[in-house]
Coordinates of C-alpha atoms in Angstrom, one line a residue:
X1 CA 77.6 63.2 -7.3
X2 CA 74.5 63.4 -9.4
X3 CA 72.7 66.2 -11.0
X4 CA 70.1 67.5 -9.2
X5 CA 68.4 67.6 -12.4
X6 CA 68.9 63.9 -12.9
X7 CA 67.3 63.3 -9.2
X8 CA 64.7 65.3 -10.5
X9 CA 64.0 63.3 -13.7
X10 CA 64.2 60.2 -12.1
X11 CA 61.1 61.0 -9.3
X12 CA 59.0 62.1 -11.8
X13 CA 59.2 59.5 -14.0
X14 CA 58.8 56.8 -10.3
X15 CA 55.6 58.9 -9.7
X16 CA 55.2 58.7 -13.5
X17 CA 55.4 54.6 -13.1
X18 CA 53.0 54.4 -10.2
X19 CA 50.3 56.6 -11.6
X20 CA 50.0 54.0 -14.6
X21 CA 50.0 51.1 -12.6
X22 CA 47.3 52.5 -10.6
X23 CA 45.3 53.6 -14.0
X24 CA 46.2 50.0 -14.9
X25 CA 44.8 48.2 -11.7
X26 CA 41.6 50.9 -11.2
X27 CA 40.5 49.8 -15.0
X28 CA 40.1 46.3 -14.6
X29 CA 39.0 46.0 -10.5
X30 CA 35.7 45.5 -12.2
X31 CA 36.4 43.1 -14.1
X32 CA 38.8 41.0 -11.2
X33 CA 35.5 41.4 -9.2
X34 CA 33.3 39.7 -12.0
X35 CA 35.7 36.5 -12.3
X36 CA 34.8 35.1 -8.7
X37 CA 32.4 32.7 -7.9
X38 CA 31.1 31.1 -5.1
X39 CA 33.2 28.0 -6.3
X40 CA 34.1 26.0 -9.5
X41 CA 31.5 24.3 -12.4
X42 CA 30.9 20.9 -12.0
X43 CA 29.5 18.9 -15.3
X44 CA 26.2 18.0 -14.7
X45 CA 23.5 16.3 -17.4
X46 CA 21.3 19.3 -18.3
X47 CA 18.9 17.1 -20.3
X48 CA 15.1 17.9 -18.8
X49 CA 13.5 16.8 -22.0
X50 CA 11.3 13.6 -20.8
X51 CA 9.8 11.7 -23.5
X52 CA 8.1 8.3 -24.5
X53 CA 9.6 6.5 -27.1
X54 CA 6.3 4.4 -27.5
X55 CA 3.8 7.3 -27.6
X56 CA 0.9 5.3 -27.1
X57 CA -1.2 7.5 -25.6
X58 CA 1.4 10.5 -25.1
X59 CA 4.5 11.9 -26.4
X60 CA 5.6 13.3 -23.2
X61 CA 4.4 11.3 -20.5
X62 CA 4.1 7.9 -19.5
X63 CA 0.4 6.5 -19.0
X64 CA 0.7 3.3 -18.2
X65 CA -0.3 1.7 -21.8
X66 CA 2.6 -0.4 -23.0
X67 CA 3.3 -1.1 -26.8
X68 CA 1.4 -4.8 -27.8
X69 CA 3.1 -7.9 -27.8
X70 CA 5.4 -7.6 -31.4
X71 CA 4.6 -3.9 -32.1
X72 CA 7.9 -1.4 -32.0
X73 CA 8.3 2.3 -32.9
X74 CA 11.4 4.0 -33.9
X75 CA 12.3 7.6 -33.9
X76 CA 14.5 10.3 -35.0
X77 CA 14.1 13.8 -33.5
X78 CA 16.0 17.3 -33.4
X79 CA 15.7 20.2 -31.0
X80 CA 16.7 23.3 -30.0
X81 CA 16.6 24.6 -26.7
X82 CA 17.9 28.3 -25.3
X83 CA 18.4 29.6 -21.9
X84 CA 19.8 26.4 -20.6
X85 CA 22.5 27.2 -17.8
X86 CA 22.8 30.9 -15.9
X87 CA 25.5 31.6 -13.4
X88 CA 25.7 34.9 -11.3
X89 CA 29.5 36.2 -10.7
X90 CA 30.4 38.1 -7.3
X91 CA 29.3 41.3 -9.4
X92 CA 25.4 40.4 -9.1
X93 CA 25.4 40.0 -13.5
X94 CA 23.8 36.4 -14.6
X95 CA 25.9 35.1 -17.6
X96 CA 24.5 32.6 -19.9
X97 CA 27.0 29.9 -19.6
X98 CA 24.7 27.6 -22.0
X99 CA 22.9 29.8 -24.0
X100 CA 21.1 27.5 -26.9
X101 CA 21.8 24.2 -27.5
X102 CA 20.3 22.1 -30.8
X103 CA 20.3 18.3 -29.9
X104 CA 19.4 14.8 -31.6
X105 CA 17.5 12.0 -30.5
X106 CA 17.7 8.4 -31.6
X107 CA 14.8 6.4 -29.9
X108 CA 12.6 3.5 -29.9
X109 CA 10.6 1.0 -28.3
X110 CA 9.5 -2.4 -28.3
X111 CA 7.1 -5.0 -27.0
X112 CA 8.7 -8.8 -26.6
X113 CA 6.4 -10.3 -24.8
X114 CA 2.9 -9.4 -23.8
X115 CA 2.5 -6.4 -20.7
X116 CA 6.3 -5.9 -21.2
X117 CA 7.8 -2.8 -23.0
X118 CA 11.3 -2.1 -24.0
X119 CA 13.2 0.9 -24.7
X120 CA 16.5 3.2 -25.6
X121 CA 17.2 6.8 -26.2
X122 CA 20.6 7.9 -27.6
X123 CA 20.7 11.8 -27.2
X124 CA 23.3 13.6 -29.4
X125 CA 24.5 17.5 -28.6
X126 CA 24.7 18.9 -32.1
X127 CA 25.8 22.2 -31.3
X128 CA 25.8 24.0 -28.3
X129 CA 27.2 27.9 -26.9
X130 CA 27.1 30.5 -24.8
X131 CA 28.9 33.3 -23.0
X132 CA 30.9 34.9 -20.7
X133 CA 32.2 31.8 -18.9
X134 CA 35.8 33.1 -19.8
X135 CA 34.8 36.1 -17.0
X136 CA 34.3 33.8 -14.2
X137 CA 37.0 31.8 -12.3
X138 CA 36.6 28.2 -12.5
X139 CA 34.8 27.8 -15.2
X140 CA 35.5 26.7 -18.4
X141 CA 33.7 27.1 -21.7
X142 CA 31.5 23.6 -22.4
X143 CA 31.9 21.6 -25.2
X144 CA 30.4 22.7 -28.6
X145 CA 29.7 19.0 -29.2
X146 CA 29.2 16.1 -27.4
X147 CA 26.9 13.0 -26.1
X148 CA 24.4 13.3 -23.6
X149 CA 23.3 10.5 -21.1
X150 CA 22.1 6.9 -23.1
X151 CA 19.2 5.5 -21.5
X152 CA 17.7 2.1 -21.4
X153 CA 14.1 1.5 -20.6
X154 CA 11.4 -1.2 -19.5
X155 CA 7.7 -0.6 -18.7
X156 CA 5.5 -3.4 -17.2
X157 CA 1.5 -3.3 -17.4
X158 CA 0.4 -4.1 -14.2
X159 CA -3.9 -3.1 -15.4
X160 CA -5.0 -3.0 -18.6
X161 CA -8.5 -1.5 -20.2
X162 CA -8.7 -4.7 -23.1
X163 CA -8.8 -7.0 -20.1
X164 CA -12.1 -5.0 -18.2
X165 CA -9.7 -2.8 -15.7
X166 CA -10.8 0.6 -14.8
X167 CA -7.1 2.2 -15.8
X168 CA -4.2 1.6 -17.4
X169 CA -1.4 1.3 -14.8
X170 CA 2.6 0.5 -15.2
X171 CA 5.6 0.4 -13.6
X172 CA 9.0 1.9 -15.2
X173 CA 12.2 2.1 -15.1
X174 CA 14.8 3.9 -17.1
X175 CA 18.7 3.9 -16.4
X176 CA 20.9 6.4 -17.7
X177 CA 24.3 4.7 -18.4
X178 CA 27.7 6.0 -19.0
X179 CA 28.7 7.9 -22.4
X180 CA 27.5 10.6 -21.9
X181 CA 30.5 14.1 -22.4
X182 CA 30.9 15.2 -19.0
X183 CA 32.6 18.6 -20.2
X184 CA 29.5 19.3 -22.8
X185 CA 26.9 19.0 -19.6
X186 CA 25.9 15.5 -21.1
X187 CA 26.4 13.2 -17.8
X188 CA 26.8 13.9 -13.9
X189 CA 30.4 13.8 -13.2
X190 CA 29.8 11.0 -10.2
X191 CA 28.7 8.0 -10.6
X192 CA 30.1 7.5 -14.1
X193 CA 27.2 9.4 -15.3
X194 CA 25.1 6.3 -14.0
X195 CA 21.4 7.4 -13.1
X196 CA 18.6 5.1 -12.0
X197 CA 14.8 6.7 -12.4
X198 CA 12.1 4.9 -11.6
X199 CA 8.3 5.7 -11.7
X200 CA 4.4 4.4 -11.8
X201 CA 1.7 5.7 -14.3
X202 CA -1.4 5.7 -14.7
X203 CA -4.3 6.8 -17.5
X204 CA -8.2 6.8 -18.1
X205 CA -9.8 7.2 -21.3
X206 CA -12.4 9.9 -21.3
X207 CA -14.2 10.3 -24.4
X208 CA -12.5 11.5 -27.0
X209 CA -8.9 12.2 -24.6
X210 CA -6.9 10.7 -22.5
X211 CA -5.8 11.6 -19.1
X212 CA -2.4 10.7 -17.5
X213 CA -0.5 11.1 -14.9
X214 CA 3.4 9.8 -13.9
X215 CA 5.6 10.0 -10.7
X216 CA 8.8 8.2 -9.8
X217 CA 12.5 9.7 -8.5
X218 CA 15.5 9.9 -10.5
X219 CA 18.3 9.1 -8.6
X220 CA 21.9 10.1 -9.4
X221 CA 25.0 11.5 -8.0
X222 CA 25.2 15.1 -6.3
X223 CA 27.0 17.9 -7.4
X224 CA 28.1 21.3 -5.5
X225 CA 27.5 23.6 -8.0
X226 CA 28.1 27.6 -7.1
X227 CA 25.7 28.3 -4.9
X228 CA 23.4 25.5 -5.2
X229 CA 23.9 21.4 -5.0
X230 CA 22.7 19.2 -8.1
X231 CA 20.9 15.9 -8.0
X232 CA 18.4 13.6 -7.3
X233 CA 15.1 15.0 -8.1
X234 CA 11.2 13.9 -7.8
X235 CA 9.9 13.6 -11.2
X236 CA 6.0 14.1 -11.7
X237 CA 4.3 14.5 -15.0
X238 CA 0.7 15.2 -16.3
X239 CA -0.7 15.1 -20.0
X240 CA -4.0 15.3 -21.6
X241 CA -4.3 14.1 -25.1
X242 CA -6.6 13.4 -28.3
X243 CA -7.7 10.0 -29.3
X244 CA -7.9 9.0 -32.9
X245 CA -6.2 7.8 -36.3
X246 CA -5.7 11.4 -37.6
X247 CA -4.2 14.4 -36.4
X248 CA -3.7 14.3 -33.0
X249 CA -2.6 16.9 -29.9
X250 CA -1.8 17.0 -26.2
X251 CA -0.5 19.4 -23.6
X252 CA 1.5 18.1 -20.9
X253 CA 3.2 19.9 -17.4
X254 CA 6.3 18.3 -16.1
X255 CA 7.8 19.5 -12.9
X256 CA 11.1 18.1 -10.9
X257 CA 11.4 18.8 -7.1
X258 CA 15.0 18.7 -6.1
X259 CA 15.7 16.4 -2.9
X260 CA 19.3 18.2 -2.3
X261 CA 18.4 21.9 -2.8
X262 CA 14.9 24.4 -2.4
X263 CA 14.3 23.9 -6.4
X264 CA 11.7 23.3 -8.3
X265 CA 11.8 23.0 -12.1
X266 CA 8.3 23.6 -14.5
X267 CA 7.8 23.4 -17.6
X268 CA 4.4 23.5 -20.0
X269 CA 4.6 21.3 -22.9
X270 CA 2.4 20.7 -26.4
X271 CA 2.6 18.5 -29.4
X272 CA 0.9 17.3 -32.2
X273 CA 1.6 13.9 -34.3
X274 CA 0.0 13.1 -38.1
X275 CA 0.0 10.3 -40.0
X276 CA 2.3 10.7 -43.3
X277 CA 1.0 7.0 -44.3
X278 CA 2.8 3.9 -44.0
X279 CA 3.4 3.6 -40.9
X280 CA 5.0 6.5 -41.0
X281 CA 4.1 9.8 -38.5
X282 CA 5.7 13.4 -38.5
X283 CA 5.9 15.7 -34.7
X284 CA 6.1 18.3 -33.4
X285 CA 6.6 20.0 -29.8
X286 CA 7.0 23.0 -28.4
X287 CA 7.7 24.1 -24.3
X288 CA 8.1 27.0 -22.1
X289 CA 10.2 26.8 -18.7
X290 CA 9.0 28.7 -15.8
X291 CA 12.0 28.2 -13.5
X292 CA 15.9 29.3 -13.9
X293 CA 16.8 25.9 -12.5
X294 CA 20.0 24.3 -14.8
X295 CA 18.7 22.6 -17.7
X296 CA 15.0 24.3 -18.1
X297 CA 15.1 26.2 -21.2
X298 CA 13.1 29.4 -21.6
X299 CA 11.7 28.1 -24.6
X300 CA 12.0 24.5 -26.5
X301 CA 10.9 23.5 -29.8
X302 CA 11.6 20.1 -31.9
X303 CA 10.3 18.0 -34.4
X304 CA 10.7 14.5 -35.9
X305 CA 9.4 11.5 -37.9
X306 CA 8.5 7.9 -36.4
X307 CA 8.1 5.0 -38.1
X308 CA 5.8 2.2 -36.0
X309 CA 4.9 -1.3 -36.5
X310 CA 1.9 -2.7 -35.2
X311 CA 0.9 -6.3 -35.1
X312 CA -2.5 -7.7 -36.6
X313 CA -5.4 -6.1 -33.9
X314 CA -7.1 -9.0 -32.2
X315 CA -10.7 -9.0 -32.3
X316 CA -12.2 -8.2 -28.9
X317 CA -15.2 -10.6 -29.1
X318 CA -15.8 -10.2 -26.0
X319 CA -17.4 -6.8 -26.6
X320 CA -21.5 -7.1 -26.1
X321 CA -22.8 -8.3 -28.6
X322 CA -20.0 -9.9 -30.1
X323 CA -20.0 -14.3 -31.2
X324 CA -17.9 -16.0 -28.8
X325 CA -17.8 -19.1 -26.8
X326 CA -17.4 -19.3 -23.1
X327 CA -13.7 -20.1 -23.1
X328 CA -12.8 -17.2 -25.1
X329 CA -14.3 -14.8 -22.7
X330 CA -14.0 -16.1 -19.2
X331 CA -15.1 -12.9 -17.0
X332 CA -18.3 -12.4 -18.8
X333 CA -21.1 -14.1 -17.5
X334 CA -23.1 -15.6 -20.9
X335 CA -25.8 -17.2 -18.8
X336 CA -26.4 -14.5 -15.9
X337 CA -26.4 -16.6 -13.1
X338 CA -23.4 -14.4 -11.2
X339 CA -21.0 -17.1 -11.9
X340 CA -18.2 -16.3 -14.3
X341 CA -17.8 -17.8 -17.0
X342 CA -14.8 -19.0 -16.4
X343 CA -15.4 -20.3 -12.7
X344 CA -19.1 -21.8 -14.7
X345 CA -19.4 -25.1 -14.8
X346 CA -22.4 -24.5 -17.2
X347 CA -21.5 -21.5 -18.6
X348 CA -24.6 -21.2 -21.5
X349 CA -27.2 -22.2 -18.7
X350 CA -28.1 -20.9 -15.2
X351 CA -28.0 -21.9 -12.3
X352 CA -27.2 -21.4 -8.7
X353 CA -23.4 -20.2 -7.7
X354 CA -23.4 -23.3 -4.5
X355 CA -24.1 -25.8 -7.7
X356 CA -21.0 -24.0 -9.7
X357 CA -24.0 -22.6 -12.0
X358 CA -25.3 -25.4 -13.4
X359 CA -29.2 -25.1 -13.1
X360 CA -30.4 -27.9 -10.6
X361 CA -31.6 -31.1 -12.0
X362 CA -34.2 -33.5 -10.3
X363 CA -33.5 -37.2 -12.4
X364 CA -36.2 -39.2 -10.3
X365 CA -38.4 -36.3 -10.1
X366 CA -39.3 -36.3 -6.4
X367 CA -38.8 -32.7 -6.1
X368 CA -35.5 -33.1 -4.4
X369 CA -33.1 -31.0 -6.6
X370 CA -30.0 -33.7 -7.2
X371 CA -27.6 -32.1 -5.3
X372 CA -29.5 -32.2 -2.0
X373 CA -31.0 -36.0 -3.2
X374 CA -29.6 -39.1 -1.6
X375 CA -31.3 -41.2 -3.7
X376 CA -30.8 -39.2 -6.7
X377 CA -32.4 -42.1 -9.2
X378 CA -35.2 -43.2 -6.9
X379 CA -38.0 -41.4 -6.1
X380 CA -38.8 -40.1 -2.4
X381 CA -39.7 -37.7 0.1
X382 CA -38.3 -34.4 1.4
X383 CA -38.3 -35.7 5.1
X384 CA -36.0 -38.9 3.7
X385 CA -33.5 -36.1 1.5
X386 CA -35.4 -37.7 -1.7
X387 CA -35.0 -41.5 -0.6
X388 CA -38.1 -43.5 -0.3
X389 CA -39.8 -43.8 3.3
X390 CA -38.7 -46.8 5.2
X391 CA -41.6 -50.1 4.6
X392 CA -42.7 -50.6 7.6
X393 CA -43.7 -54.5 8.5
X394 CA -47.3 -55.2 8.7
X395 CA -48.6 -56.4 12.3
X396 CA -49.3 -60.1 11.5
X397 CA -53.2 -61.1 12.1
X398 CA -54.1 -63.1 15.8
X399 CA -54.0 -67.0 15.2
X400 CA -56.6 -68.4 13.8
X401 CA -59.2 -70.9 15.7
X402 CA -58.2 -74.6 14.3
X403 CA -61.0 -75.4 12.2
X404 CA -63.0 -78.8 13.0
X405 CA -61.7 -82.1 11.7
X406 CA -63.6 -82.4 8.7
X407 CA -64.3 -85.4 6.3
X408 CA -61.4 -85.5 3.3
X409 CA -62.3 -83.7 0.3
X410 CA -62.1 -84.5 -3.3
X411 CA -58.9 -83.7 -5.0
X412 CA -58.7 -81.1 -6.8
X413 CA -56.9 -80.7 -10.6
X414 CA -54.1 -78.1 -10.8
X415 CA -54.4 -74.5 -11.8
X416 CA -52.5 -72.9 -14.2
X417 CA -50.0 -70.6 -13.1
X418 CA -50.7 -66.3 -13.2
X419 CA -48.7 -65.0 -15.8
X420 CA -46.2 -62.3 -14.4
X421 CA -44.7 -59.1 -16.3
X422 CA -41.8 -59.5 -18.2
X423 CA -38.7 -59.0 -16.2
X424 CA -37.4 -55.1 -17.2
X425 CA -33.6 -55.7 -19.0
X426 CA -30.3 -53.9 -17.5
X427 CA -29.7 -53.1 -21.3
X428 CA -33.3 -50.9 -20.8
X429 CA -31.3 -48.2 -18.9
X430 CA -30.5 -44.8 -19.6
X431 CA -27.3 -43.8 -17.7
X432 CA -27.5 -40.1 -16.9
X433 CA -24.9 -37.3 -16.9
X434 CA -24.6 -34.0 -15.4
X435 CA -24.5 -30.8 -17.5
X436 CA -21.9 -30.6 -19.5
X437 CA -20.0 -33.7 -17.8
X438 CA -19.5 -37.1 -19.0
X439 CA -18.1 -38.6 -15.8
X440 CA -20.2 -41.1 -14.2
X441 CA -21.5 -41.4 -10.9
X442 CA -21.5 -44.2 -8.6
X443 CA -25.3 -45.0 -8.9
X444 CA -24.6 -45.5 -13.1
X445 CA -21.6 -47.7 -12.4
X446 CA -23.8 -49.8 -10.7
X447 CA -26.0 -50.2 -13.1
X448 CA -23.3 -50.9 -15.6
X449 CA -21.9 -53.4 -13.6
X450 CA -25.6 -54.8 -13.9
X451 CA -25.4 -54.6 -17.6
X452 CA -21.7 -56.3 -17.6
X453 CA -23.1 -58.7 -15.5
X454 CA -26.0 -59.0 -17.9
X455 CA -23.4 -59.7 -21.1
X456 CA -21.5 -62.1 -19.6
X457 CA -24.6 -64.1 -18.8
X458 CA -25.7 -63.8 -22.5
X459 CA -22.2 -64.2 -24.7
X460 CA -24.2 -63.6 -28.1
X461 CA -25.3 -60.3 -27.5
X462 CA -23.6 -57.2 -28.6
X463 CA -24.3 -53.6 -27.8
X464 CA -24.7 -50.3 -29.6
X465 CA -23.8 -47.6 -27.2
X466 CA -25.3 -44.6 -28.4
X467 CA -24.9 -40.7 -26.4
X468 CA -27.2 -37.8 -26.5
X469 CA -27.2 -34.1 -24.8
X470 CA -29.6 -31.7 -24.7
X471 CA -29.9 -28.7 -27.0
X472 CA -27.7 -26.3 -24.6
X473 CA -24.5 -24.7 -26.2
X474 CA -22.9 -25.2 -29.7
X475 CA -23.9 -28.5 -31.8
X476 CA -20.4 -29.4 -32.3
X477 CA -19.4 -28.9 -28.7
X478 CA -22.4 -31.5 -27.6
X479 CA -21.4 -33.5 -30.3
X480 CA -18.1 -34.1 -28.8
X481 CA -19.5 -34.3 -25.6
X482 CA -21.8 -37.0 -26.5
X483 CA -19.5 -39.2 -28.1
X484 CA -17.4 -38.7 -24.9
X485 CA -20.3 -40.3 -22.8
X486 CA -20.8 -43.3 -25.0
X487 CA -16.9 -43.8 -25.2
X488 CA -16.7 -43.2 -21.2
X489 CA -19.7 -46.2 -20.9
X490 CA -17.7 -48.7 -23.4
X491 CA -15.0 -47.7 -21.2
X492 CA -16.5 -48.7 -17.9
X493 CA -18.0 -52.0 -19.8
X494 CA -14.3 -53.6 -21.1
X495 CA -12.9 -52.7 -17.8
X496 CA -15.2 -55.1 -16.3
X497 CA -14.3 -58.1 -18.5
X498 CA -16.6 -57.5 -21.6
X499 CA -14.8 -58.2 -25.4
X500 CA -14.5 -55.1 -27.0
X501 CA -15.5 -56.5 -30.3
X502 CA -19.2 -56.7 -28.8
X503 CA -19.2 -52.6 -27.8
X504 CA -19.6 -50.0 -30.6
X505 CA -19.7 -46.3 -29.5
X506 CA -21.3 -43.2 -31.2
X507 CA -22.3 -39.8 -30.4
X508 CA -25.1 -37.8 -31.7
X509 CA -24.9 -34.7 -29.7
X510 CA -28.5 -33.0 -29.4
X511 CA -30.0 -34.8 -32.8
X512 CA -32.2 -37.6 -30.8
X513 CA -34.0 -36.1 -27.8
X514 CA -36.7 -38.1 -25.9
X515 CA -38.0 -35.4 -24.0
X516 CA -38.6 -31.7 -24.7
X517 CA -35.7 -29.7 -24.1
X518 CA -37.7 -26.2 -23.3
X519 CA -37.6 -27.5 -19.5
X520 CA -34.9 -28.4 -17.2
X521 CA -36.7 -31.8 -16.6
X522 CA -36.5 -33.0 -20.5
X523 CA -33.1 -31.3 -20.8
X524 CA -32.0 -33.9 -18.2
X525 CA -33.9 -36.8 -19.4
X526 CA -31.9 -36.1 -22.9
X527 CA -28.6 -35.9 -21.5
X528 CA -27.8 -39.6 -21.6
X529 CA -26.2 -43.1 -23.0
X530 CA -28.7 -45.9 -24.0
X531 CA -28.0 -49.2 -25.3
X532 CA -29.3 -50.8 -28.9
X533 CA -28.6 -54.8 -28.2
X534 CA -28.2 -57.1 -31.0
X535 CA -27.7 -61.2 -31.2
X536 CA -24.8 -62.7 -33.1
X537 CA -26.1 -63.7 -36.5
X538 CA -28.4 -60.8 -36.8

């Protein structure tokens, strides 16, 4: 049998027990309250930070100008970031899970091939930290270092402003692939961290700035996150920025709609770029968010140097008042005739768009331009579509009365017969080209069948073929062009069956007109092949 002392003892020091567990439990309730949440931390890429690698008009959003054929730029950058990631616990207090992170980016771009744009971005979490994720249930403290999501890039000018369109316009893509540290917040946990963005941009030169716009999706794998879901997002983006070889600024919004949750991320954006010389540029930017969605920081800053390499600039003769020849610059119109220059088969003279702007020509001057002629080398009337009128047959006289037997005459001595004009040679001829052509027509190979015709009658003559063109256009282009006729005529000739021993060839472009070439009627005469003839012996 026990003391009733010892009983004593031995409930106060149960009650004793039970008061301290209750102290014990009362003084951290609080805290047990604070560790719930809504559910556990999945890793999710936190990178907002959109940037162009090429920055040919921007730094910050794409404007639809790609990088020149050969040119590439290549960039280092470091940031820092804070107020990345906030989660609320059960006891209504926000904890800074991502406080500040300081990141790197390797970067650059590249042009293979003309319109087309390569590119890469290799983002590198320096340091990152925060607090209080060791009060909340399910979640674990990131990374302090770690990868974020690589990226590969390709841009493809659809419009350009050097070839006469009214914007710049592009289509992108960038894909983020996997390598990214899932437990630093550098990838989406699904997927393999694979992401697939795509986008269109456009831009417009005003002045001294540049306006530009972007839009496109980013597509990647969704995450349940406490109390929200994580994912694909619409991705717009607008910039305005200075023109110029010097110091140069621009201030850019870029906002993200979430397609899984109510969310909407903003965030304002400014930089400036100089020129440190040889090829060389220093950066800067500098951001605000407006939003509390994971990954916009309250406030962003970062700086870097590039290092660019542009090929030799190609003259744009085709500016007004620039040298050029037709072919260089096929949309102008040189001759103003509304007919291209490239679609102009006379592009340094005028003429109607139905004659492919050659200037109408009238060779047998019957005022039947030659196009509309159907006797294009004989002269004729409108009513006959420039061919001669039909002869008509004159109605033969009524028979005579038979005269009266008369009484036979003396004879009478001969007369000498009437000398006729000299018969006009085939070699005479001038065979006649259109502008800028040296093809011939069916009416000249007739006559040239004439003249082969004429040779092979008399086998001692030889001929000097010798082309002409009028003053229209470079001298050295009619030169070629004119020793093109006289080689197309020698040509013709040895096809049909003349020795081409007896044919010499030579052009001598606009040097030897016949006729005035101030009107369209001498320009035409002067466009042509004629023959010199010569005997063997001479």
């Amino acid at each position: 049998m026990r003391h009733p002392l010892s009983r004593m003892d031995f409930t106060l020091r149960t009650q004793a027990r039970s008061w301290a567990l209750a102290a014990l439990i009362s003084s951290i309730a609080p805290n047990a309250l604070a560790q719930s949440t809504t559910g556990a931390v999945v890793p999710i890429d936190l990178e907002r930070l959109r940037f162009t690698p090429a920055a040919t008009d921007s730094m910050l959003v794409d404007t639809g100008h790609v990088l020149p054929q050969g040119a590439y730029r290549l960039m280092l950058m470091a940031g820092y970031e804070r107020g990345i990631l906030l989660l609320k616990g059960s006891d209504g207090q926000e904890r800074s899970i991502l406080d500040y992170r300081v990141s790197g980016w390797l970067a650059g771009a590249w042009s293979p091939t003309d319109r087309l744009e390569l590119s890469a971005r290799l983002p590198v979490i320096i340091h990152q930290g925060g607090n209080g994720a060791d009060t909340l249930v399910g979640v674990s403290a990131p990374d302090a270092f770690g990868l974020g999501t690589p990226e590969l890039g390709a841009r493809y000018a659809l419009l350009r402003r050097e070839d006469g369109a009214p914007v710049f316009l592009s289509l992108g893509l960038d894909v983020g692939t996997p390598g990214g540290t899932a437990d630093a917040f550098g990838r989406q946990q699904g997927w393999a961290g694979l992401q697939v963005a795509p986008r269109v941009a456009v831009s417009r030169e005003l002045g001294p700035v540049v306006l530009g716009a972007s839009a496109g999706v980013r597509i990647r794998s969704t995450e349940n996150e406490p109390g929200r879901d994580y994912g694909t997002e619409l991705e717009q983006g607008i910039v305005v920025s200075t023109r110029g070889k010097g110091l140069r600024g621009e201030i850019a919004l870029q906002a993200a709609e979430s397609l899984v949750e109510p969310d909407f991320a903003l965030e304002l954006l400014g930089g400036v770029r100089l020129p440190v010389g040889g090829g060389f540029e220093a950066f800067a930017i500098a951001g605000h968010g407006f939003t509390d969605i994971p990954g916009t920081p309250s406030i962003r800053a970062a700086a870097g140097i590039a290092w660019a390499h542009q090929p030799p600039a190609r003259e744009d003769v085709c500016r007004s008042g620039r040298s050029h020849t037709p072919e260089q610059c096929p949309a102008l119109d040189d001759d103003g005739d509304t007919v291209p220059n490239g679609q102009d088969r006379c592009p340094l003279e005028a003429g109607p768009p139905e004659n492919d702007g050659c200037p109408d020509t009238d060779a047998d001057g019957d005022g039947v331009v030659d196009r509309e002629d159907a006797c294009p080398n004989e002269a004729g009337v409108a009513a006959h579509r420039g061919c001669p009128e039909p002869k008509q047959e004159p109605t033969p006289p009524p028979p005579a009365p038979e005269p009266a037997p008369q009484a036979p005459a003396p004879e009478l001595a001969p007369q000498a017969p009437t000398t006729e004009a000299p018969t006009r040679l085939p070699t005479e001829h001038h065979v006649q080209f259109p502008v800028g052509q040296s093809t011939l027509s069916d009416s000249e190979r007739r006559n040239l069948d004439a003249i082969a015709d004429y040779l092979k009658a008399n086998p001692g003559v030889s001929l000097r073929i010798e082309g002409h063109t009028d003053n229209t256009g470079p001298e050295e282009l009619n030169r070629t062009l004119s020793q093109d006729r006289a080689d197309a005529v020698r040509q013709y000739l040895i096809q049909q069956g003349i020795e081409s021993s007896r044919l010499t060839a030579k052009g001598y472009g606009p040097a030897q007109p016949i006729a005035s070439n101030d009107t369209p009627e001498g320009r035409s005469a002067n466009r042509r092949v004629e023959f010199v003839t010569s005997t063997t012996g001479e």
